[in-house]
Amino acid sequence: MAETLTGSKIKKLVEEAKVIENGSLNNCGALKYDFTLSDEILKSDFSTPVKLADLSVEERRTALIQPGEVVYVLTKEKVNLPSDMYMSLSANRGMSEYGVLTLGGFAVDPGYSGRLMFGLFNYSSTPFTLMPGAKLIGGVFYQLDESESINIEKLEVPKPIEDFPARLVSIISKYSPTGMTSLEGSIEAISKQVAALKEELNNNKEEIFGLRHLIQDTQEQTNRTSKAVKDISDNIKELAFSVNELKTDISDLKDSLKDEIRLRKDMRDDIAKEIELVSKKVDKKLAFIKGATWTLSAAVMILITLLTCWANGWLKFGG
C-alpha cells in the first residue's frame, strides 16, 4: 500500500533537491508541499509568454487576470518523480477565496520530470493580481511499495514541461476573454428586449385574445373531427369483421356445395349401375320369352300341319 510522505520526509525532498528542485522549506507542510508561481505567464494581451520581471511599470499594470479571463502560469519549482512515487494536487484555498479557479490535471504520474502548468480563470467581478512566489497549488507525495512500483520503460513517460507549449501559445494569441462587463451588457440588452416584447404584447391584447379564441375553436373542431374519425374507424373495424364473417360463410357454403355435388355424382353413378343391372335382367327375360314364343309358335305350326293332313285324309290316327 502506498505511503503518504509527511513532515520531515517532505523537507528531505526539498533539501536533497532531487524530487523537488528550486523548492523552499517554508512551503513544506505537515502533509503537502505548496508549489509557487513563477514570474512567467501566458496572457492574451501579450500574445506570447512573458516574464513579469522584464515588463515595464506600465505593462505590469496590465499583468492581471481580468474578470472572465484565463491566464496560464508555471510553477517556480520542478519535480522529478521516480518510478515508485506519484503526486496528487489540490488548489490553493486562498486563491479560490479571491474567485480564481485553478484549471489543469490534479495527478502527476510516476516518472514525470518537469514544471507544473495551470490555467487560472477569474470568475469574480474584480481583476486578480499575479504575484510571483505566491502559493499556487499543494502537492501530496505518495511512496509506492515494491509490489506497486511501475516499470516506466514499458510506459509512455509524460512529456516534460519547461515552457508553455507552442500550441497553447497559438490558442491564447487568438483568445478573447469574456469579461463581466460584456456579460452585464448582454443581460441589459436581453432585459430591454424582454421589456419591448411585453409592451408589444400589451398593445396587441385584442389580437391575442382573438387568436386565443381561434385556437380554442380550432381545438374544439379538431376534437370533433378526431371523434368522427374514431367513429369511422370503429365502423370500418365492424365492417371488416362482418366481411370476414361473410368470407367464412361463403367458404362454408362452397364446401357444402362441393359435398352436395360429390353426393349427387355418387347417386348418379349408383343409379346408372342399377339401371344397367335391371337392363341386363330385362334382356335375359326378353330372350327367354322370345325363345318360349318361338317354341310355342313352332308347336302350333306342327299341330296345324298335322290337323290339316288329318282333315285331308293324308294322315290317319288309330286303325
mmCIF file of C-alpha atoms in Angstrom:
data_model
loop_
_atom_site.group_PDB
_atom_site.id
_atom_site.type_symbol
_atom_site.label_atom_id
_atom_site.label_comp_id
_atom_site.label_asym_id
_atom_site.label_seq_id
_atom_site.Cartn_x
_atom_site.Cartn_y
_atom_site.Cartn_z
ATOM 1 C CA MET A 1 0.000 0.000 0.000
ATOM 2 C CA ALA A 2 1.302 3.498 -0.894
ATOM 3 C CA GLU A 3 2.808 5.538 1.947
ATOM 4 C CA THR A 4 1.955 9.239 2.264
ATOM 5 C CA LEU A 5 5.087 11.335 2.748
ATOM 6 C CA THR A 6 4.681 13.800 5.609
ATOM 7 C CA GLY A 7 6.592 16.360 7.652
ATOM 8 C CA SER A 8 10.333 15.637 7.683
ATOM 9 C CA LYS A 9 10.136 13.408 4.597
ATOM 10 C CA ILE A 10 8.733 16.286 2.552
ATOM 11 C CA LYS A 11 11.511 18.582 3.842
ATOM 12 C CA LYS A 12 14.056 15.941 2.875
ATOM 13 C CA LEU A 13 12.740 16.027 -0.723
ATOM 14 C CA VAL A 14 13.359 19.798 -0.780
ATOM 15 C CA GLU A 15 16.776 19.573 0.847
ATOM 16 C CA GLU A 16 18.022 16.846 -1.486
ATOM 17 C CA ALA A 17 16.654 18.853 -4.472
ATOM 18 C CA LYS A 18 16.169 15.666 -6.476
ATOM 19 C CA VAL A 19 12.412 15.147 -6.395
ATOM 20 C CA ILE A 20 11.668 18.862 -5.794
ATOM 21 C CA GLU A 21 14.009 21.373 -7.454
ATOM 22 C CA ASN A 22 14.046 25.111 -6.565
ATOM 23 C CA GLY A 23 11.930 24.321 -3.519
ATOM 24 C CA SER A 24 11.702 26.193 -0.235
ATOM 25 C CA LEU A 25 11.463 24.724 3.251
ATOM 26 C CA ASN A 26 8.971 27.499 4.099
ATOM 27 C CA ASN A 27 6.489 25.871 1.751
ATOM 28 C CA CYS A 28 6.665 22.449 3.425
ATOM 29 C CA GLY A 29 3.600 21.490 5.424
ATOM 30 C CA ALA A 30 2.604 18.530 7.517
ATOM 31 C CA LEU A 31 1.029 16.704 4.557
ATOM 32 C CA LYS A 32 1.914 18.653 1.415
ATOM 33 C CA TYR A 33 4.300 20.959 -0.366
ATOM 34 C CA ASP A 34 2.928 24.280 -1.689
ATOM 35 C CA PHE A 35 4.170 24.967 -5.215
ATOM 36 C CA THR A 36 4.533 28.658 -6.056
ATOM 37 C CA LEU A 37 4.001 30.962 -9.039
ATOM 38 C CA SER A 38 6.963 31.731 -11.252
ATOM 39 C CA ASP A 39 7.189 35.128 -12.936
ATOM 40 C CA GLU A 40 6.373 33.577 -16.350
ATOM 41 C CA ILE A 41 2.810 33.995 -17.641
ATOM 42 C CA LEU A 42 0.868 33.446 -20.883
ATOM 43 C CA LYS A 43 -1.801 36.122 -21.335
ATOM 44 C CA SER A 44 -3.791 37.127 -24.395
ATOM 45 C CA ASP A 45 -2.801 40.807 -24.039
ATOM 46 C CA PHE A 46 0.846 39.918 -24.676
ATOM 47 C CA SER A 47 0.190 37.163 -27.283
ATOM 48 C CA THR A 48 3.444 35.411 -26.318
ATOM 49 C CA PRO A 49 4.850 34.201 -22.966
ATOM 50 C CA VAL A 50 6.446 36.976 -20.875
ATOM 51 C CA LYS A 51 8.372 37.328 -17.633
ATOM 52 C CA LEU A 52 6.880 39.812 -15.246
ATOM 53 C CA ALA A 53 10.367 40.972 -14.269
ATOM 54 C CA ASP A 54 11.029 42.009 -17.875
ATOM 55 C CA LEU A 55 7.895 44.170 -18.164
ATOM 56 C CA SER A 56 7.850 47.931 -17.794
ATOM 57 C CA VAL A 57 5.947 49.519 -14.956
ATOM 58 C CA GLU A 58 3.102 50.400 -17.338
ATOM 59 C CA GLU A 59 2.960 46.870 -18.749
ATOM 60 C CA ARG A 60 2.967 45.329 -15.299
ATOM 61 C CA ARG A 61 -0.249 47.211 -14.552
ATOM 62 C CA THR A 62 -1.940 45.096 -17.233
ATOM 63 C CA ALA A 63 -0.457 41.834 -15.913
ATOM 64 C CA LEU A 64 -3.735 40.997 -14.189
ATOM 65 C CA ILE A 65 -6.353 38.316 -14.657
ATOM 66 C CA GLN A 66 -9.404 40.270 -15.726
ATOM 67 C CA PRO A 67 -12.918 39.059 -14.849
ATOM 68 C CA GLY A 68 -13.865 36.231 -17.224
ATOM 69 C CA GLU A 69 -10.247 35.759 -18.405
ATOM 70 C CA VAL A 70 -7.916 32.746 -18.316
ATOM 71 C CA VAL A 71 -4.164 33.229 -17.832
ATOM 72 C CA TYR A 72 -1.703 30.334 -17.910
ATOM 73 C CA VAL A 73 1.153 30.123 -15.378
ATOM 74 C CA LEU A 74 4.080 27.845 -14.493
ATOM 75 C CA THR A 75 5.403 26.789 -11.115
ATOM 76 C CA LYS A 76 8.791 28.040 -9.988
ATOM 77 C CA GLU A 77 9.616 24.510 -8.762
ATOM 78 C CA LYS A 78 10.359 21.487 -10.906
ATOM 79 C CA VAL A 79 9.508 17.912 -9.914
ATOM 80 C CA ASN A 80 11.343 14.689 -10.820
ATOM 81 C CA LEU A 81 9.208 11.759 -9.740
ATOM 82 C CA PRO A 82 10.882 8.329 -9.600
ATOM 83 C CA SER A 83 9.055 5.185 -10.737
ATOM 84 C CA ASP A 84 7.892 4.435 -7.189
ATOM 85 C CA MET A 85 6.327 7.825 -6.431
ATOM 86 C CA TYR A 86 3.318 9.815 -7.618
ATOM 87 C CA MET A 87 1.697 13.090 -6.558
ATOM 88 C CA SER A 88 -1.862 14.391 -6.160
ATOM 89 C CA LEU A 89 -2.631 18.128 -6.290
ATOM 90 C CA SER A 90 -5.164 20.390 -4.582
ATOM 91 C CA ALA A 91 -5.960 24.031 -5.441
ATOM 92 C CA ASN A 92 -4.836 26.752 -3.064
ATOM 93 C CA ARG A 93 -7.762 27.797 -0.836
ATOM 94 C CA GLY A 94 -6.639 31.426 -0.670
ATOM 95 C CA MET A 95 -6.756 31.777 -4.444
ATOM 96 C CA SER A 96 -10.252 30.257 -4.515
ATOM 97 C CA GLU A 97 -11.374 32.860 -1.982
ATOM 98 C CA TYR A 98 -10.421 35.570 -4.480
ATOM 99 C CA GLY A 99 -12.662 33.949 -7.093
ATOM 100 C CA VAL A 100 -9.864 32.333 -9.106
ATOM 101 C CA LEU A 101 -10.344 28.770 -10.342
ATOM 102 C CA THR A 102 -7.297 26.565 -10.999
ATOM 103 C CA LEU A 103 -7.568 24.586 -14.249
ATOM 104 C CA GLY A 104 -5.391 21.550 -15.033
ATOM 105 C CA GLY A 105 -4.596 17.957 -14.121
ATOM 106 C CA PHE A 106 -4.575 17.094 -10.435
ATOM 107 C CA ALA A 107 -2.466 13.935 -10.524
ATOM 108 C CA VAL A 108 1.182 13.583 -11.565
ATOM 109 C CA ASP A 109 2.300 10.148 -12.765
ATOM 110 C CA PRO A 110 5.454 8.305 -11.696
ATOM 111 C CA GLY A 111 8.401 9.166 -13.916
ATOM 112 C CA TYR A 112 7.281 12.731 -14.717
ATOM 113 C CA SER A 113 10.061 15.314 -14.809
ATOM 114 C CA GLY A 114 9.325 18.998 -15.373
ATOM 115 C CA ARG A 115 7.434 22.017 -14.121
ATOM 116 C CA LEU A 116 3.698 22.202 -13.452
ATOM 117 C CA MET A 117 1.413 24.322 -15.664
ATOM 118 C CA PHE A 118 -2.078 25.569 -14.840
ATOM 119 C CA GLY A 119 -4.733 27.890 -16.180
ATOM 120 C CA LEU A 120 -6.156 30.458 -13.778
ATOM 121 C CA PHE A 121 -9.741 31.529 -14.523
ATOM 122 C CA ASN A 122 -11.098 34.622 -12.816
ATOM 123 C CA TYR A 123 -14.832 34.137 -12.250
ATOM 124 C CA SER A 124 -15.116 37.115 -9.905
ATOM 125 C CA SER A 125 -16.052 40.691 -10.863
ATOM 126 C CA THR A 126 -12.665 42.231 -9.979
ATOM 127 C CA PRO A 127 -9.175 41.826 -11.526
ATOM 128 C CA PHE A 128 -6.738 39.462 -9.803
ATOM 129 C CA THR A 129 -3.084 40.464 -9.384
ATOM 130 C CA LEU A 130 -0.445 37.839 -10.199
ATOM 131 C CA MET A 131 2.298 37.748 -7.549
ATOM 132 C CA PRO A 132 5.438 35.672 -8.325
ATOM 133 C CA GLY A 133 6.292 33.472 -5.349
ATOM 134 C CA ALA A 134 2.661 33.265 -4.134
ATOM 135 C CA LYS A 135 1.334 29.824 -3.272
ATOM 136 C CA LEU A 136 -0.371 28.251 -6.275
ATOM 137 C CA ILE A 137 -1.183 24.600 -5.598
ATOM 138 C CA GLY A 138 -0.471 21.941 -2.955
ATOM 139 C CA GLY A 139 1.144 18.603 -3.759
ATOM 140 C CA VAL A 140 0.836 15.417 -1.690
ATOM 141 C CA PHE A 141 3.539 12.797 -2.386
ATOM 142 C CA TYR A 142 2.927 9.040 -2.212
ATOM 143 C CA GLN A 143 5.665 6.414 -1.979
ATOM 144 C CA LEU A 144 4.699 3.119 -3.643
ATOM 145 C CA ASP A 145 5.810 -0.202 -2.165
ATOM 146 C CA GLU A 146 7.814 -2.717 -4.161
ATOM 147 C CA SER A 147 4.735 -4.564 -5.496
ATOM 148 C CA GLU A 148 3.185 -1.297 -6.768
ATOM 149 C CA SER A 149 6.269 0.135 -8.471
ATOM 150 C CA ILE A 150 5.809 0.850 -12.167
ATOM 151 C CA ASN A 151 8.216 -0.144 -14.914
ATOM 152 C CA ILE A 152 8.487 3.249 -16.597
ATOM 153 C CA GLU A 153 10.400 1.858 -19.564
ATOM 154 C CA LYS A 154 7.274 -0.061 -20.672
ATOM 155 C CA LEU A 155 5.027 3.005 -20.388
ATOM 156 C CA GLU A 156 4.812 6.283 -22.251
ATOM 157 C CA VAL A 157 6.502 8.789 -19.975
ATOM 158 C CA PRO A 158 4.538 12.061 -19.580
ATOM 159 C CA LYS A 159 6.077 14.850 -21.667
ATOM 160 C CA PRO A 160 8.101 17.265 -19.546
ATOM 161 C CA ILE A 161 7.018 20.905 -19.327
ATOM 162 C CA GLU A 162 9.730 23.565 -19.187
ATOM 163 C CA ASP A 163 7.933 26.336 -21.108
ATOM 164 C CA PHE A 164 4.456 26.991 -22.428
ATOM 165 C CA PRO A 165 3.609 24.613 -25.342
ATOM 166 C CA ALA A 166 3.597 26.212 -28.799
ATOM 167 C CA ARG A 167 0.016 25.054 -29.478
ATOM 168 C CA LEU A 168 -1.239 26.736 -26.307
ATOM 169 C CA VAL A 169 0.632 29.935 -27.213
ATOM 170 C CA SER A 170 -1.119 29.931 -30.627
ATOM 171 C CA ILE A 171 -4.544 29.496 -28.992
ATOM 172 C CA ILE A 172 -4.001 32.240 -26.412
ATOM 173 C CA SER A 173 -2.791 34.675 -29.094
ATOM 174 C CA LYS A 174 -6.289 34.469 -30.641
ATOM 175 C CA TYR A 175 -8.143 34.267 -27.332
ATOM 176 C CA SER A 176 -10.674 36.962 -26.500
ATOM 177 C CA PRO A 177 -11.814 36.802 -22.856
ATOM 178 C CA THR A 178 -15.435 37.385 -21.943
ATOM 179 C CA GLY A 179 -15.461 39.845 -19.067
ATOM 180 C CA MET A 180 -18.237 40.609 -16.617
ATOM 181 C CA THR A 181 -18.811 43.959 -18.321
ATOM 182 C CA SER A 182 -19.752 42.341 -21.599
ATOM 183 C CA LEU A 183 -21.961 39.860 -19.753
ATOM 184 C CA GLU A 184 -23.737 42.679 -17.945
ATOM 185 C CA GLY A 185 -24.220 44.433 -21.286
ATOM 186 C CA SER A 186 -25.708 41.280 -22.782
ATOM 187 C CA ILE A 187 -28.045 40.895 -19.800
ATOM 188 C CA GLU A 188 -29.117 44.542 -20.108
ATOM 189 C CA ALA A 189 -29.781 44.110 -23.830
ATOM 190 C CA ILE A 190 -31.833 40.980 -23.182
ATOM 191 C CA SER A 191 -33.791 42.794 -20.459
ATOM 192 C CA LYS A 192 -34.630 45.604 -22.904
ATOM 193 C CA GLN A 193 -35.783 43.078 -25.481
ATOM 194 C CA VAL A 194 -37.994 41.358 -22.899
ATOM 195 C CA ALA A 195 -39.493 44.733 -21.863
ATOM 196 C CA ALA A 196 -40.176 45.621 -25.511
ATOM 197 C CA LEU A 197 -41.791 42.237 -26.045
ATOM 198 C CA LYS A 198 -44.039 42.756 -23.008
ATOM 199 C CA GLU A 199 -45.092 46.185 -24.317
ATOM 200 C CA GLU A 200 -45.851 44.737 -27.721
ATOM 201 C CA LEU A 201 -47.932 42.008 -26.098
ATOM 202 C CA ASN A 202 -49.898 44.606 -24.147
ATOM 203 C CA ASN A 203 -50.535 46.601 -27.345
ATOM 204 C CA ASN A 204 -51.845 43.516 -29.106
ATOM 205 C CA LYS A 205 -54.093 42.131 -26.392
ATOM 206 C CA GLU A 206 -57.197 42.148 -28.601
ATOM 207 C CA GLU A 207 -55.404 40.324 -31.402
ATOM 208 C CA ILE A 208 -54.004 37.845 -28.913
ATOM 209 C CA PHE A 209 -57.494 37.397 -27.361
ATOM 210 C CA GLY A 210 -58.970 36.738 -30.801
ATOM 211 C CA LEU A 211 -56.138 34.400 -31.647
ATOM 212 C CA ARG A 212 -56.715 32.561 -28.404
ATOM 213 C CA HIS A 213 -60.417 32.079 -29.274
ATOM 214 C CA LEU A 214 -59.438 30.976 -32.765
ATOM 215 C CA ILE A 215 -57.055 28.448 -31.309
ATOM 216 C CA GLN A 216 -59.765 27.277 -28.897
ATOM 217 C CA ASP A 217 -62.324 26.914 -31.739
ATOM 218 C CA THR A 218 -59.749 25.114 -33.837
ATOM 219 C CA GLN A 219 -59.022 22.796 -30.937
ATOM 220 C CA GLU A 220 -62.738 22.033 -30.480
ATOM 221 C CA GLN A 221 -63.132 21.414 -34.211
ATOM 222 C CA THR A 222 -60.094 19.182 -34.102
ATOM 223 C CA ASN A 223 -61.589 17.256 -31.186
ATOM 224 C CA ARG A 224 -64.875 16.807 -33.069
ATOM 225 C CA THR A 225 -63.023 15.708 -36.161
ATOM 226 C CA SER A 226 -60.976 13.305 -34.096
ATOM 227 C CA LYS A 227 -64.184 11.823 -32.658
ATOM 228 C CA ALA A 228 -65.695 11.482 -36.129
ATOM 229 C CA VAL A 229 -62.528 9.833 -37.388
ATOM 230 C CA LYS A 230 -62.642 7.470 -34.411
ATOM 231 C CA ASP A 231 -66.301 6.589 -35.161
ATOM 232 C CA ILE A 232 -65.450 5.935 -38.810
ATOM 233 C CA SER A 233 -62.510 3.843 -37.717
ATOM 234 C CA ASP A 234 -64.786 1.809 -35.421
ATOM 235 C CA ASN A 235 -67.308 1.349 -38.252
ATOM 236 C CA ILE A 236 -64.548 0.216 -40.575
ATOM 237 C CA LYS A 237 -63.421 -2.277 -37.969
ATOM 238 C CA GLU A 238 -67.002 -3.612 -37.627
ATOM 239 C CA LEU A 239 -67.375 -3.777 -41.424
ATOM 240 C CA ALA A 240 -64.081 -5.611 -41.695
ATOM 241 C CA PHE A 241 -65.301 -8.059 -39.046
ATOM 242 C CA SER A 242 -68.596 -8.585 -40.970
ATOM 243 C CA VAL A 243 -66.673 -9.099 -44.222
ATOM 244 C CA ASN A 244 -64.518 -11.711 -42.531
ATOM 245 C CA GLU A 245 -67.621 -13.467 -41.215
ATOM 246 C CA LEU A 246 -69.178 -13.338 -44.741
ATOM 247 C CA LYS A 247 -65.987 -14.802 -46.194
ATOM 248 C CA THR A 248 -66.207 -17.605 -43.643
ATOM 249 C CA ASP A 249 -69.886 -18.270 -44.530
ATOM 250 C CA ILE A 250 -69.095 -18.289 -48.271
ATOM 251 C CA SER A 251 -66.231 -20.685 -47.659
ATOM 252 C CA ASP A 252 -68.546 -22.992 -45.667
ATOM 253 C CA LEU A 253 -71.196 -22.782 -48.429
ATOM 254 C CA LYS A 254 -68.625 -23.658 -51.081
ATOM 255 C CA ASP A 255 -67.580 -26.660 -49.039
ATOM 256 C CA SER A 256 -71.261 -27.695 -48.657
ATOM 257 C CA LEU A 257 -71.841 -27.325 -52.415
ATOM 258 C CA LYS A 258 -68.781 -29.417 -53.119
ATOM 259 C CA ASP A 259 -70.123 -32.117 -50.790
ATOM 260 C CA GLU A 260 -73.575 -31.902 -52.488
ATOM 261 C CA ILE A 261 -72.047 -32.191 -55.958
ATOM 262 C CA ARG A 262 -69.940 -35.145 -54.849
ATOM 263 C CA LEU A 263 -73.030 -36.816 -53.288
ATOM 264 C CA ARG A 264 -75.141 -36.253 -56.425
ATOM 265 C CA LYS A 265 -72.358 -37.674 -58.580
ATOM 266 C CA ASP A 266 -72.182 -40.761 -56.353
ATOM 267 C CA MET A 267 -76.002 -41.146 -56.546
ATOM 268 C CA ARG A 268 -75.891 -40.768 -60.334
ATOM 269 C CA ASP A 269 -73.234 -43.457 -60.544
ATOM 270 C CA ASP A 270 -75.280 -45.758 -58.316
ATOM 271 C CA ILE A 271 -78.460 -45.203 -60.411
ATOM 272 C CA ALA A 272 -76.552 -45.897 -63.624
ATOM 273 C CA LYS A 273 -75.228 -49.134 -62.183
ATOM 274 C CA GLU A 274 -78.746 -50.113 -61.011
ATOM 275 C CA ILE A 275 -80.232 -49.315 -64.444
ATOM 276 C CA GLU A 276 -77.519 -51.366 -66.118
ATOM 277 C CA LEU A 277 -78.266 -54.294 -63.778
ATOM 278 C CA VAL A 278 -82.051 -54.084 -64.387
ATOM 279 C CA SER A 279 -81.463 -53.772 -68.124
ATOM 280 C CA LYS A 280 -79.431 -56.955 -68.102
ATOM 281 C CA LYS A 281 -82.204 -58.771 -66.193
ATOM 282 C CA VAL A 282 -84.852 -57.496 -68.669
ATOM 283 C CA ASP A 283 -82.697 -58.557 -71.588
ATOM 284 C CA LYS A 284 -82.456 -62.049 -70.108
ATOM 285 C CA LYS A 285 -86.248 -62.252 -69.588
ATOM 286 C CA LEU A 286 -86.916 -60.956 -73.108
ATOM 287 C CA ALA A 287 -84.567 -63.545 -74.512
ATOM 288 C CA PHE A 288 -86.378 -66.242 -72.534
ATOM 289 C CA ILE A 289 -89.818 -65.012 -73.719
ATOM 290 C CA LYS A 290 -88.565 -64.859 -77.300
ATOM 291 C CA GLY A 291 -87.349 -68.470 -77.080
ATOM 292 C CA ALA A 292 -90.578 -69.626 -75.480
ATOM 293 C CA THR A 293 -92.668 -67.808 -78.092
ATOM 294 C CA TRP A 294 -90.628 -69.321 -80.928
ATOM 295 C CA THR A 295 -91.020 -72.797 -79.444
ATOM 296 C CA LEU A 296 -94.766 -72.303 -78.947
ATOM 297 C CA SER A 297 -95.150 -70.992 -82.492
ATOM 298 C CA ALA A 298 -93.299 -73.987 -83.869
ATOM 299 C CA ALA A 299 -95.515 -76.366 -81.882
ATOM 300 C CA VAL A 300 -98.697 -74.625 -83.130
ATOM 301 C CA MET A 301 -97.462 -74.820 -86.689
ATOM 302 C CA ILE A 302 -96.749 -78.505 -86.329
ATOM 303 C CA LEU A 303 -100.186 -79.066 -84.794
ATOM 304 C CA ILE A 304 -101.905 -77.125 -87.604
ATOM 305 C CA THR A 305 -99.986 -79.112 -90.176
ATOM 306 C CA LEU A 306 -100.982 -82.383 -88.553
ATOM 307 C CA LEU A 307 -104.643 -81.355 -88.367
ATOM 308 C CA THR A 308 -104.592 -80.288 -91.994
ATOM 309 C CA CYS A 309 -103.091 -83.552 -93.053
ATOM 310 C CA TRP A 310 -105.656 -85.419 -90.943
ATOM 311 C CA ALA A 311 -108.512 -83.458 -92.368
ATOM 312 C CA ASN A 312 -107.453 -84.128 -95.907
ATOM 313 C CA GLY A 313 -107.008 -87.767 -95.129
ATOM 314 C CA TRP A 314 -103.407 -87.607 -95.642
ATOM 315 C CA LEU A 315 -102.794 -88.812 -92.204
ATOM 316 C CA LYS A 316 -104.802 -91.226 -90.199
ATOM 317 C CA PHE A 317 -104.728 -91.813 -86.403
ATOM 318 C CA GLY A 318 -105.720 -95.167 -84.841
ATOM 319 C CA GLY A 319 -106.750 -98.113 -87.097
#
